[in-house]
Amino acid sequence: MQLRKKVIMESLSIISFMLFILTSAHGEESHELQPITVTANKSSENIQKVPMAITAFTETELEDAGVETIGDVIDMIPNLTQGTMTQGQNNVRYRGIGNSAFTGKNPVVIYIDGIPLDDRTNYEADLVDIERVEVLRGPQGTLYGKSAIGGVINIISKKPDNTVESKLSGEWGENETYAIKGVVNGPIVKDKLFLGLSAKYRETRGFMKNDNPQQDYFDSEQSKTAKALLRWLPSDQSEINFHAGINQQRDGASKTISSDQILYHENKNPADKSHLDDINSALNISYRTGFAELTSVTTYRDTEKDYWIDGSFLNSGFIDNFENYEAYSFSQEFRIQSPQEREGMKWLGGLYYSKEDKTALEYGSVYDTEAYYGYNMKYNWPSDQVEESIAAFCQVTIPIFSSVNFTAGLRYEKTTKELNYKSSVTHADTGELMASEVEWSREEDWDALLPKGVLSWNVNQDAMIYFSIAQGYLAGGFK
């Protein structure tokens, strides 16, 4: 009897909800909001018509909320969290899916004008002069491929046009925190060629006092970012957008968190550092015909990191901890799709290729072994890993009835990784080998079919009900 009552109450709740949706558009008063256009399906659509768990923030919303970093965006999304670890690593989790210890990849991929960021070591983006940020929740493997097992964060820069625009703002806060950012947008050749420039500088003294008399505070941070956007309209049917950005970070020592006490001071070496330099670029070329739209997206990224801390201050058994690496990535995507303004069936197909090369010049620690051997020992594990991916994908949306659509998509992706690894143990002062070097090489590949199916019903202009099944994918790695 109790079960029957529960079923009846749940049924009445669902019916009431459906009636509310069906009648909400016919109330006496209506407040129409400006439509938000998103490109979650790699075409411009009204967010209300996209059958996907998606949150979009406009430029005004980002400014009103004081959003400055990707971490600020993540804090606004349900079930999405981020934790900052040592060495500048940002570990993201979505509904229990965390980063992969074997690949160093986060389950949510950031795209800045098409440039992918999924490595937890450099998981930050320039949010100056942004048109909007789209957060796609859930597996996005069909259109975005590897690593997008938990979702995608799309960052779309504001395109310059005939409007001349300039902004300059600054801020000051506690702990000697300063920031200044500026934007200049406008035409070079009216209706044809446009340029957008933006930059930001931020520094903070930090709040952790250093017990070392050579330094007042040890957790200082300094960042510099700059971005240039060049937009060219050679004809009514074509558009070319070029993005170039740089990011430089100069941070001091990491803060140590203790489980049994709260401290605002420690003894650190003033030379502790975490430095990062990043150059990224993207070239987007599109051409429209009466039958289809053709798009090419080419991206390149070059990153260098230099990390060193003095472990003798931590009583952890090691004297130095260091990492010095260089990495570059290249990607190319070609797409052909139905015209965005066309009604009825919509389709999309494409090919994708990417290559990443990460070389750890130095990675390891110097251990305090002088009491045992009369000298300290340096353990170094340099490596070089090359990762290549190829993919083909397609998606089609078919109207079943006037307000009911069915979307089906499929992606095939293959990833190959090759690792060359070396292990050496040397005298920390002289560099003399204490044991024979160990060298190891391995190559593996993974592939996957990533399907997607969505049944959606546009109840009215303000409400949609949909049922979606999608599969994510994260290629394996080495440990």
Tab-separated table of C-alpha atoms in Angstrom:
chain	number	residue	atom	x	y	z
A	1	MET	CA	0.000	0.000	0.000
A	2	GLN	CA	2.840	2.364	0.898
A	3	LEU	CA	4.604	1.547	-2.381
A	4	ARG	CA	1.421	2.304	-4.341
A	5	LYS	CA	1.034	5.676	-2.613
A	6	LYS	CA	4.652	6.500	-3.396
A	7	VAL	CA	4.200	5.648	-7.076
A	8	ILE	CA	1.007	7.757	-7.263
A	9	MET	CA	2.695	10.748	-5.589
A	10	GLU	CA	5.710	10.540	-7.917
A	11	SER	CA	3.395	10.290	-10.943
A	12	LEU	CA	1.420	13.347	-9.803
A	13	SER	CA	4.693	15.249	-9.323
A	14	ILE	CA	5.832	14.440	-12.855
A	15	ILE	CA	2.437	15.376	-14.315
A	16	SER	CA	2.439	18.670	-12.387
A	17	PHE	CA	5.928	19.443	-13.659
A	18	MET	CA	4.897	18.713	-17.245
A	19	LEU	CA	1.802	20.906	-16.933
A	20	PHE	CA	3.932	23.726	-15.542
A	21	ILE	CA	6.290	23.510	-18.532
A	22	LEU	CA	3.462	23.372	-21.053
A	23	THR	CA	1.657	26.364	-19.544
A	24	SER	CA	4.619	28.509	-18.502
A	25	ALA	CA	4.846	30.138	-21.927
A	26	HIS	CA	1.216	31.303	-21.758
A	27	GLY	CA	1.283	33.268	-18.496
A	28	GLU	CA	-0.037	36.778	-18.262
A	29	GLU	CA	3.464	38.218	-17.828
A	30	SER	CA	6.573	37.215	-19.737
A	31	HIS	CA	10.148	38.311	-19.365
A	32	GLU	CA	12.151	37.578	-22.497
A	33	LEU	CA	15.893	37.072	-22.037
A	34	GLN	CA	18.442	37.721	-24.728
A	35	PRO	CA	19.302	34.415	-26.470
A	36	ILE	CA	22.793	33.006	-25.888
A	37	THR	CA	24.526	31.470	-28.889
A	38	VAL	CA	26.883	28.549	-28.227
A	39	THR	CA	29.094	26.340	-30.394
A	40	ALA	CA	28.975	23.187	-28.276
A	41	ASN	CA	28.096	21.075	-31.344
A	42	LYS	CA	30.715	22.930	-33.440
A	43	SER	CA	28.028	25.102	-35.009
A	44	SER	CA	26.294	28.248	-33.781
A	45	GLU	CA	23.028	27.427	-31.989
A	46	ASN	CA	20.679	28.961	-29.456
A	47	ILE	CA	21.600	27.384	-26.122
A	48	GLN	CA	17.932	26.599	-25.500
A	49	LYS	CA	17.914	24.370	-28.587
A	50	VAL	CA	20.997	22.332	-27.618
A	51	PRO	CA	20.085	18.975	-25.972
A	52	MET	CA	23.065	18.898	-23.662
A	53	ALA	CA	23.985	19.663	-20.043
A	54	ILE	CA	25.628	22.995	-20.779
A	55	THR	CA	26.292	26.173	-18.824
A	56	ALA	CA	27.325	29.353	-20.643
A	57	PHE	CA	28.685	32.573	-19.194
A	58	THR	CA	28.704	35.786	-21.202
A	59	GLU	CA	31.336	38.499	-20.878
A	60	THR	CA	29.041	40.564	-18.642
A	61	GLU	CA	28.293	37.606	-16.373
A	62	LEU	CA	31.987	36.800	-16.036
A	63	GLU	CA	32.823	40.393	-15.115
A	64	ASP	CA	29.930	40.697	-12.645
A	65	ALA	CA	30.977	37.466	-10.919
A	66	GLY	CA	34.619	38.560	-10.707
A	67	VAL	CA	35.821	35.554	-12.697
A	68	GLU	CA	39.568	35.777	-13.343
A	69	THR	CA	40.759	32.168	-13.656
A	70	ILE	CA	39.601	28.751	-14.799
A	71	GLY	CA	39.334	27.841	-11.126
A	72	ASP	CA	36.720	30.593	-10.705
A	73	VAL	CA	34.711	29.082	-13.587
A	74	ILE	CA	34.963	25.581	-12.126
A	75	ASP	CA	33.708	26.834	-8.756
A	76	MET	CA	30.453	27.910	-10.469
A	77	ILE	CA	29.706	24.477	-11.993
A	78	PRO	CA	27.861	21.734	-10.056
A	79	ASN	CA	29.820	18.488	-9.489
A	80	LEU	CA	33.011	20.010	-10.930
A	81	THR	CA	35.942	20.633	-8.574
A	82	GLN	CA	39.596	21.564	-8.825
A	83	GLY	CA	42.470	21.074	-6.401
A	84	THR	CA	45.860	22.742	-6.775
A	85	MET	CA	48.811	20.516	-5.916
A	86	THR	CA	52.547	21.119	-5.718
A	87	GLN	CA	54.519	21.900	-8.874
A	88	GLY	CA	51.602	23.971	-10.154
A	89	GLN	CA	49.441	20.930	-10.913
A	90	ASN	CA	45.670	21.412	-11.135
A	91	ASN	CA	43.692	18.236	-10.567
A	92	VAL	CA	40.093	18.377	-11.803
A	93	ARG	CA	37.302	16.010	-10.838
A	94	TYR	CA	33.824	15.670	-12.309
A	95	ARG	CA	31.296	13.383	-10.618
A	96	GLY	CA	34.097	11.290	-9.129
A	97	ILE	CA	36.167	11.077	-12.329
A	98	GLY	CA	39.628	12.456	-11.575
A	99	ASN	CA	42.872	12.960	-13.442
A	100	SER	CA	44.816	9.965	-14.665
A	101	ALA	CA	48.039	9.188	-12.780
A	102	PHE	CA	49.303	7.276	-15.832
A	103	THR	CA	48.758	10.056	-18.373
A	104	GLY	CA	48.706	13.311	-16.391
A	105	LYS	CA	45.465	14.233	-18.188
A	106	ASN	CA	42.450	15.891	-16.633
A	107	PRO	CA	38.977	14.477	-17.467
A	108	VAL	CA	37.695	17.916	-18.527
A	109	VAL	CA	39.452	19.474	-21.535
A	110	ILE	CA	39.840	23.239	-21.963
A	111	TYR	CA	39.658	24.657	-25.496
A	112	ILE	CA	40.847	28.240	-26.055
A	113	ASP	CA	39.684	29.200	-29.551
A	114	GLY	CA	40.245	25.556	-30.490
A	115	ILE	CA	43.576	25.077	-28.648
A	116	PRO	CA	43.290	22.015	-26.360
A	117	LEU	CA	44.563	22.027	-22.749
A	118	ASP	CA	44.204	18.777	-20.849
A	119	ASP	CA	47.512	18.351	-19.029
A	120	ARG	CA	47.188	18.935	-15.283
A	121	THR	CA	50.585	20.683	-15.180
A	122	ASN	CA	49.482	23.662	-17.290
A	123	TYR	CA	45.729	23.860	-16.801
A	124	GLU	CA	45.062	27.586	-16.977
A	125	ALA	CA	43.731	29.990	-19.581
A	126	ASP	CA	43.669	33.695	-20.386
A	127	LEU	CA	40.179	35.044	-19.613
A	128	VAL	CA	40.758	38.618	-20.778
A	129	ASP	CA	38.504	39.897	-23.592
A	130	ILE	CA	36.309	36.793	-23.662
A	131	GLU	CA	32.969	36.650	-25.470
A	132	ARG	CA	31.741	33.664	-23.474
A	133	VAL	CA	32.707	30.467	-21.687
A	134	GLU	CA	30.788	27.253	-22.361
A	135	VAL	CA	30.958	24.342	-19.912
A	136	LEU	CA	29.780	21.043	-21.423
A	137	ARG	CA	29.114	18.471	-18.713
A	138	GLY	CA	29.372	14.752	-19.318
A	139	PRO	CA	31.269	12.683	-21.915
A	140	GLN	CA	32.012	14.615	-25.120
A	141	GLY	CA	33.973	11.934	-26.958
A	142	THR	CA	32.051	12.027	-30.261
A	143	LEU	CA	32.947	15.584	-31.278
A	144	TYR	CA	35.936	16.293	-29.019
A	145	GLY	CA	37.671	12.930	-28.698
A	146	LYS	CA	40.267	11.828	-26.190
A	147	SER	CA	40.407	13.054	-22.600
A	148	ALA	CA	36.911	14.638	-22.771
A	149	ILE	CA	35.539	11.857	-20.613
A	150	GLY	CA	34.098	14.264	-18.044
A	151	GLY	CA	33.363	17.323	-20.133
A	152	VAL	CA	34.718	20.309	-22.045
A	153	ILE	CA	35.295	23.974	-21.193
A	154	ASN	CA	35.103	26.091	-24.357
A	155	ILE	CA	36.634	29.568	-24.123
A	156	ILE	CA	35.669	31.807	-27.033
A	157	SER	CA	37.518	35.091	-27.439
A	158	LYS	CA	35.655	38.186	-28.543
A	159	LYS	CA	36.080	38.748	-32.277
A	160	PRO	CA	37.159	42.277	-33.234
A	161	ASP	CA	34.912	44.143	-35.698
A	162	ASN	CA	34.235	47.683	-36.917
A	163	THR	CA	33.569	48.887	-33.379
A	164	VAL	CA	36.562	50.601	-31.774
A	165	GLU	CA	36.783	49.471	-28.171
A	166	SER	CA	39.326	49.996	-25.416
A	167	LYS	CA	39.342	49.120	-21.727
A	168	LEU	CA	41.838	49.573	-18.936
A	169	SER	CA	41.297	48.414	-15.375
A	170	GLY	CA	43.367	47.802	-12.271
A	171	GLU	CA	42.943	46.385	-8.810
A	172	TRP	CA	44.702	46.325	-5.494
A	173	GLY	CA	44.207	43.951	-2.603
A	174	GLU	CA	45.668	42.625	0.595
A	175	ASN	CA	49.076	40.941	0.725
A	176	GLU	CA	50.351	43.530	-1.752
A	177	THR	CA	48.300	42.110	-4.609
A	178	TYR	CA	48.221	44.192	-7.786
A	179	ALA	CA	46.691	43.583	-11.207
A	180	ILE	CA	46.176	45.564	-14.370
A	181	LYS	CA	44.583	44.537	-17.657
A	182	GLY	CA	43.818	46.269	-20.907
A	183	VAL	CA	41.961	45.636	-24.171
A	184	VAL	CA	42.064	47.364	-27.561
A	185	ASN	CA	39.846	46.206	-30.452
A	186	GLY	CA	39.023	47.773	-33.784
A	187	PRO	CA	39.277	47.749	-37.574
A	188	ILE	CA	42.476	47.990	-39.607
A	189	VAL	CA	40.559	47.998	-42.879
A	190	LYS	CA	36.844	48.685	-42.476
A	191	ASP	CA	34.632	45.637	-43.099
A	192	LYS	CA	37.693	43.542	-44.027
A	193	LEU	CA	40.514	43.344	-41.491
A	194	PHE	CA	40.283	43.669	-37.687
A	195	LEU	CA	42.693	43.411	-34.766
A	196	GLY	CA	42.165	42.734	-31.073
A	197	LEU	CA	44.882	43.072	-28.426
A	198	SER	CA	44.655	42.250	-24.724
A	199	ALA	CA	47.099	41.837	-21.842
A	200	LYS	CA	47.115	41.283	-18.097
A	201	TYR	CA	49.726	41.563	-15.352
A	202	ARG	CA	49.218	40.310	-11.800
A	203	GLU	CA	51.482	39.873	-8.800
A	204	THR	CA	51.068	39.148	-5.118
A	205	ARG	CA	53.526	39.118	-2.261
A	206	GLY	CA	51.817	36.115	-0.698
A	207	PHE	CA	50.719	35.611	2.903
A	208	MET	CA	53.078	32.880	4.173
A	209	LYS	CA	55.922	34.392	6.195
A	210	ASN	CA	59.333	32.873	5.703
A	211	ASP	CA	61.258	32.040	8.871
A	212	ASN	CA	64.384	32.296	6.732
A	213	PRO	CA	65.779	35.801	7.442
A	214	GLN	CA	66.741	36.220	3.767
A	215	GLN	CA	63.093	36.526	2.663
A	216	ASP	CA	59.923	38.037	4.160
A	217	TYR	CA	57.279	35.927	2.347
A	218	PHE	CA	57.876	32.822	0.240
A	219	ASP	CA	54.604	32.180	-1.656
A	220	SER	CA	54.797	35.065	-4.124
A	221	GLU	CA	53.088	34.796	-7.514
A	222	GLN	CA	53.548	36.736	-10.727
A	223	SER	CA	51.789	36.198	-14.055
A	224	LYS	CA	51.863	37.934	-17.433
A	225	THR	CA	49.512	37.134	-20.303
A	226	ALA	CA	48.999	38.686	-23.709
A	227	LYS	CA	46.798	37.810	-26.661
A	228	ALA	CA	46.385	39.020	-30.225
A	229	LEU	CA	43.421	38.219	-32.493
A	230	LEU	CA	43.553	38.973	-36.206
A	231	ARG	CA	40.309	38.603	-38.159
A	232	TRP	CA	40.123	38.798	-41.952
A	233	LEU	CA	36.991	38.689	-44.124
A	234	PRO	CA	38.343	38.233	-47.671
A	235	SER	CA	34.833	37.638	-49.063
A	236	ASP	CA	31.219	37.235	-48.006
A	237	GLN	CA	31.670	33.463	-47.926
A	238	SER	CA	35.004	33.175	-46.080
A	239	GLU	CA	36.503	34.144	-42.737
A	240	ILE	CA	40.008	33.715	-41.298
A	241	ASN	CA	40.793	34.106	-37.596
A	242	PHE	CA	44.299	33.911	-36.123
A	243	HIS	CA	44.915	33.654	-32.381
A	244	ALA	CA	48.341	34.123	-30.760
A	245	GLY	CA	48.877	34.110	-27.011
A	246	ILE	CA	51.671	34.006	-24.437
A	247	ASN	CA	51.572	33.152	-20.756
A	248	GLN	CA	54.382	33.531	-18.229
A	249	GLN	CA	54.237	32.515	-14.573
A	250	ARG	CA	56.881	33.133	-11.927
A	251	ASP	CA	55.868	31.646	-8.573
A	252	GLY	CA	57.759	31.075	-5.355
A	253	ALA	CA	57.594	28.127	-3.001
A	254	SER	CA	54.468	26.053	-2.502
A	255	LYS	CA	52.419	26.343	0.663
A	256	THR	CA	52.485	23.293	2.920
A	257	ILE	CA	49.214	22.188	4.528
A	258	SER	CA	49.399	20.261	7.771
A	259	SER	CA	46.542	18.061	8.974
A	260	ASP	CA	47.023	18.860	12.651
A	261	GLN	CA	47.747	22.583	12.713
A	262	ILE	CA	47.269	25.824	10.815
A	263	LEU	CA	50.467	27.734	10.083
A	264	TYR	CA	51.099	31.067	8.421
A	265	HIS	CA	54.885	30.726	8.431
A	266	GLU	CA	57.517	28.179	7.446
A	267	ASN	CA	61.222	27.980	6.817
A	268	LYS	CA	61.821	27.929	3.040
A	269	ASN	CA	64.732	28.490	0.710
A	270	PRO	CA	64.239	31.871	-1.058
A	271	ALA	CA	65.477	30.242	-4.268
A	272	ASP	CA	62.468	27.866	-4.482
A	273	LYS	CA	60.673	28.427	-7.782
A	274	SER	CA	57.991	27.253	-10.180
A	275	HIS	CA	58.375	28.918	-13.584
A	276	LEU	CA	56.227	28.354	-16.656
A	277	ASP	CA	56.373	29.800	-20.180
A	278	ASP	CA	53.677	29.026	-22.723
A	279	ILE	CA	53.124	30.120	-26.342
A	280	ASN	CA	49.910	29.112	-28.108
A	281	SER	CA	48.374	29.840	-31.497
A	282	ALA	CA	45.364	28.851	-33.584
A	283	LEU	CA	44.376	29.427	-37.207
A	284	ASN	CA	40.690	29.019	-38.034
A	285	ILE	CA	39.650	29.169	-41.706
A	286	SER	CA	36.018	28.792	-42.778
A	287	TYR	CA	34.341	28.901	-46.180
A	288	ARG	CA	30.590	28.797	-46.797
A	289	THR	CA	28.793	27.553	-49.900
A	290	GLY	CA	25.118	26.984	-50.583
A	291	PHE	CA	25.597	23.267	-49.890
A	292	ALA	CA	28.015	23.147	-46.962
A	293	GLU	CA	30.449	24.936	-44.687
A	294	LEU	CA	34.124	23.962	-44.708
A	295	THR	CA	36.301	24.589	-41.654
A	296	SER	CA	39.986	24.091	-40.905
A	297	VAL	CA	41.364	24.527	-37.370
A	298	THR	CA	45.139	24.393	-36.876
A	299	THR	CA	46.698	24.796	-33.424
A	300	TYR	CA	50.219	24.854	-32.008
A	301	ARG	CA	51.457	25.126	-28.443
A	302	ASP	CA	54.949	25.289	-26.900
A	303	THR	CA	55.469	25.006	-23.138
A	304	GLU	CA	58.543	25.100	-20.895
A	305	LYS	CA	58.615	24.495	-17.151
A	306	ASP	CA	61.367	24.901	-14.568
A	307	TYR	CA	60.605	23.739	-11.026
A	308	TRP	CA	62.985	23.465	-8.070
A	309	ILE	CA	62.496	23.351	-4.308
A	310	ASP	CA	64.927	22.864	-1.455
A	311	GLY	CA	63.635	19.838	0.409
A	312	SER	CA	66.106	20.107	3.275
A	313	PHE	CA	63.711	22.587	4.903
A	314	LEU	CA	60.906	20.008	4.911
A	315	ASN	CA	62.629	17.187	6.842
A	316	SER	CA	61.397	14.814	4.143
A	317	GLY	CA	64.606	12.896	3.386
A	318	PHE	CA	65.469	14.721	0.169
A	319	ILE	CA	67.503	17.878	-0.331
A	320	ASP	CA	66.326	19.013	-3.776
A	321	ASN	CA	63.253	18.226	-5.848
A	322	PHE	CA	63.378	19.329	-9.489
A	323	GLU	CA	61.584	19.148	-12.836
A	324	ASN	CA	62.618	20.756	-16.095
A	325	TYR	CA	60.690	19.914	-19.248
A	326	GLU	CA	59.807	21.143	-22.715
A	327	ALA	CA	56.606	20.201	-24.548
A	328	TYR	CA	54.934	21.058	-27.787
A	329	SER	CA	51.653	20.029	-29.354
A	330	PHE	CA	50.137	20.356	-32.811
A	331	SER	CA	46.616	19.585	-33.991
A	332	GLN	CA	44.714	19.798	-37.246
A	333	GLU	CA	40.991	19.389	-37.766
A	334	PHE	CA	38.997	19.518	-41.006
A	335	ARG	CA	35.198	19.695	-40.904
A	336	ILE	CA	32.398	19.796	-43.427
A	337	GLN	CA	28.859	20.451	-42.250
A	338	SER	CA	25.449	21.633	-43.346
A	339	PRO	CA	24.887	25.417	-43.432
A	340	GLN	CA	24.038	26.663	-39.952
A	341	GLU	CA	21.019	28.670	-41.113
A	342	ARG	CA	19.441	25.694	-42.894
A	343	GLU	CA	16.312	24.190	-41.355
A	344	GLY	CA	15.630	20.467	-41.240
A	345	MET	CA	18.315	17.800	-41.139
A	346	LYS	CA	21.733	18.937	-39.945
A	347	TRP	CA	24.937	16.958	-40.464
A	348	LEU	CA	28.640	17.208	-39.741
A	349	GLY	CA	31.731	15.170	-40.522
A	350	GLY	CA	35.420	15.632	-39.921
A	351	LEU	CA	38.982	14.359	-39.629
A	352	TYR	CA	41.389	15.054	-36.773
A	353	TYR	CA	45.130	14.630	-36.134
A	354	SER	CA	47.268	15.644	-33.168
A	355	LYS	CA	50.830	15.160	-31.982
A	356	GLU	CA	52.336	15.902	-28.581
A	357	ASP	CA	56.007	15.658	-27.654
A	358	LYS	CA	57.029	16.096	-24.024
A	359	THR	CA	60.690	15.911	-23.049
A	360	ALA	CA	61.629	15.834	-19.368
A	361	LEU	CA	65.223	17.089	-19.420
A	362	GLU	CA	65.484	16.589	-15.665
A	363	TYR	CA	63.039	15.036	-13.255
A	364	GLY	CA	63.966	13.722	-9.834
A	365	SER	CA	65.412	14.443	-6.405
A	366	VAL	CA	68.635	14.753	-4.463
A	367	TYR	CA	68.464	12.617	-1.318
A	368	ASP	CA	70.197	13.243	1.976
A	369	THR	CA	72.471	10.182	2.153
A	370	GLU	CA	75.655	11.830	3.428
A	371	ALA	CA	75.331	10.176	6.848
A	372	TYR	CA	75.373	6.740	5.183
A	373	TYR	CA	77.677	7.124	2.168
A	374	GLY	CA	79.580	10.316	2.854
A	375	TYR	CA	77.865	12.121	-0.035
A	376	ASN	CA	74.373	12.917	-1.298
A	377	MET	CA	72.833	10.946	-4.173
A	378	LYS	CA	70.975	12.442	-7.131
A	379	TYR	CA	68.213	10.360	-8.724
A	380	ASN	CA	67.226	11.567	-12.189
A	381	TRP	CA	64.567	10.101	-14.488
A	382	PRO	CA	64.629	12.015	-17.808
A	383	SER	CA	62.217	10.867	-20.517
A	384	ASP	CA	60.713	11.692	-23.865
A	385	GLN	CA	57.128	10.789	-24.742
A	386	VAL	CA	55.505	11.226	-28.136
A	387	GLU	CA	51.758	10.859	-28.530
A	388	GLU	CA	49.903	10.839	-31.857
A	389	SER	CA	46.156	10.604	-32.414
A	390	ILE	CA	44.029	10.275	-35.534
A	391	ALA	CA	40.247	10.352	-35.669
A	392	ALA	CA	37.243	10.488	-37.958
A	393	PHE	CA	33.860	11.627	-36.688
A	394	CYS	CA	30.326	12.420	-37.836
A	395	GLN	CA	27.021	13.573	-36.390
A	396	VAL	CA	23.547	13.996	-37.847
A	397	THR	CA	20.343	15.490	-36.426
A	398	ILE	CA	17.081	14.328	-38.016
A	399	PRO	CA	13.679	15.929	-37.330
A	400	ILE	CA	11.161	13.200	-36.505
A	401	PHE	CA	8.251	15.548	-35.895
A	402	SER	CA	8.014	19.325	-35.894
A	403	SER	CA	9.382	19.554	-32.341
A	404	VAL	CA	11.103	16.179	-31.879
A	405	ASN	CA	14.665	15.513	-33.100
A	406	PHE	CA	16.987	12.544	-33.043
A	407	THR	CA	20.760	13.047	-33.043
A	408	ALA	CA	23.263	10.274	-33.705
A	409	GLY	CA	27.044	10.571	-33.755
A	410	LEU	CA	30.088	8.329	-33.991
A	411	ARG	CA	33.838	8.840	-33.681
A	412	TYR	CA	36.708	6.450	-34.265
A	413	GLU	CA	39.971	7.460	-32.622
A	414	LYS	CA	43.357	5.778	-32.390
A	415	THR	CA	46.172	6.958	-30.121
A	416	THR	CA	49.790	5.804	-30.244
A	417	LYS	CA	52.308	6.605	-27.512
A	418	GLU	CA	56.046	6.021	-27.435
A	419	LEU	CA	58.139	6.485	-24.288
A	420	ASN	CA	61.922	6.610	-24.030
A	421	TYR	CA	62.989	6.566	-20.392
A	422	LYS	CA	66.303	6.707	-18.535
A	423	SER	CA	67.188	6.269	-14.868
A	424	SER	CA	70.495	7.379	-13.358
A	425	VAL	CA	71.982	7.630	-9.869
A	426	THR	CA	74.922	10.005	-9.514
A	427	HIS	CA	77.099	11.731	-6.931
A	428	ALA	CA	75.225	14.976	-6.260
A	429	ASP	CA	78.375	17.109	-6.190
A	430	THR	CA	80.601	15.538	-8.862
A	431	GLY	CA	78.046	13.953	-11.214
A	432	GLU	CA	79.879	10.608	-11.046
A	433	LEU	CA	77.683	7.607	-11.833
A	434	MET	CA	77.015	5.482	-8.762
A	435	ALA	CA	75.347	2.688	-10.745
A	436	SER	CA	74.759	1.703	-14.354
A	437	GLU	CA	72.164	3.777	-16.176
A	438	VAL	CA	68.917	2.055	-17.017
A	439	GLU	CA	67.260	2.826	-20.355
A	440	TRP	CA	63.811	1.633	-21.347
A	441	SER	CA	61.582	2.150	-24.375
A	442	ARG	CA	58.016	1.156	-25.046
A	443	GLU	CA	55.322	1.824	-27.628
A	444	GLU	CA	51.605	1.141	-27.226
A	445	ASP	CA	48.420	2.100	-29.020
A	446	TRP	CA	44.751	2.331	-28.074
A	447	ASP	CA	41.624	2.847	-30.135
A	448	ALA	CA	37.939	3.327	-29.448
A	449	LEU	CA	34.539	3.825	-31.076
A	450	LEU	CA	32.685	6.662	-29.375
A	451	PRO	CA	28.921	6.687	-30.086
A	452	LYS	CA	26.311	9.236	-29.124
A	453	GLY	CA	22.518	9.232	-29.286
A	454	VAL	CA	20.078	11.986	-28.266
A	455	LEU	CA	16.287	12.145	-28.440
A	456	SER	CA	14.998	15.678	-27.769
A	457	TRP	CA	11.590	17.315	-27.556
A	458	ASN	CA	11.207	21.100	-27.818
A	459	VAL	CA	8.158	21.518	-25.584
A	460	ASN	CA	8.016	25.249	-26.282
A	461	GLN	CA	10.454	28.092	-26.861
A	462	ASP	CA	11.498	28.045	-23.196
A	463	ALA	CA	11.646	24.318	-22.397
A	464	MET	CA	13.221	21.143	-23.777
A	465	ILE	CA	13.193	17.540	-22.606
A	466	TYR	CA	15.884	15.182	-23.886
A	467	PHE	CA	17.389	11.761	-23.320
A	468	SER	CA	21.076	11.332	-24.136
A	469	ILE	CA	23.584	8.469	-24.215
A	470	ALA	CA	27.262	9.239	-24.903
A	471	GLN	CA	30.624	7.609	-24.353
A	472	GLY	CA	33.860	9.250	-23.242
A	473	TYR	CA	37.405	8.055	-23.829
A	474	LEU	CA	40.811	8.375	-22.226
A	475	ALA	CA	43.749	6.612	-23.832
A	476	GLY	CA	46.153	4.669	-21.625
A	477	GLY	CA	49.641	5.676	-20.602
A	478	PHE	CA	52.877	4.622	-18.928
A	479	LYS	CA	53.867	4.769	-15.281
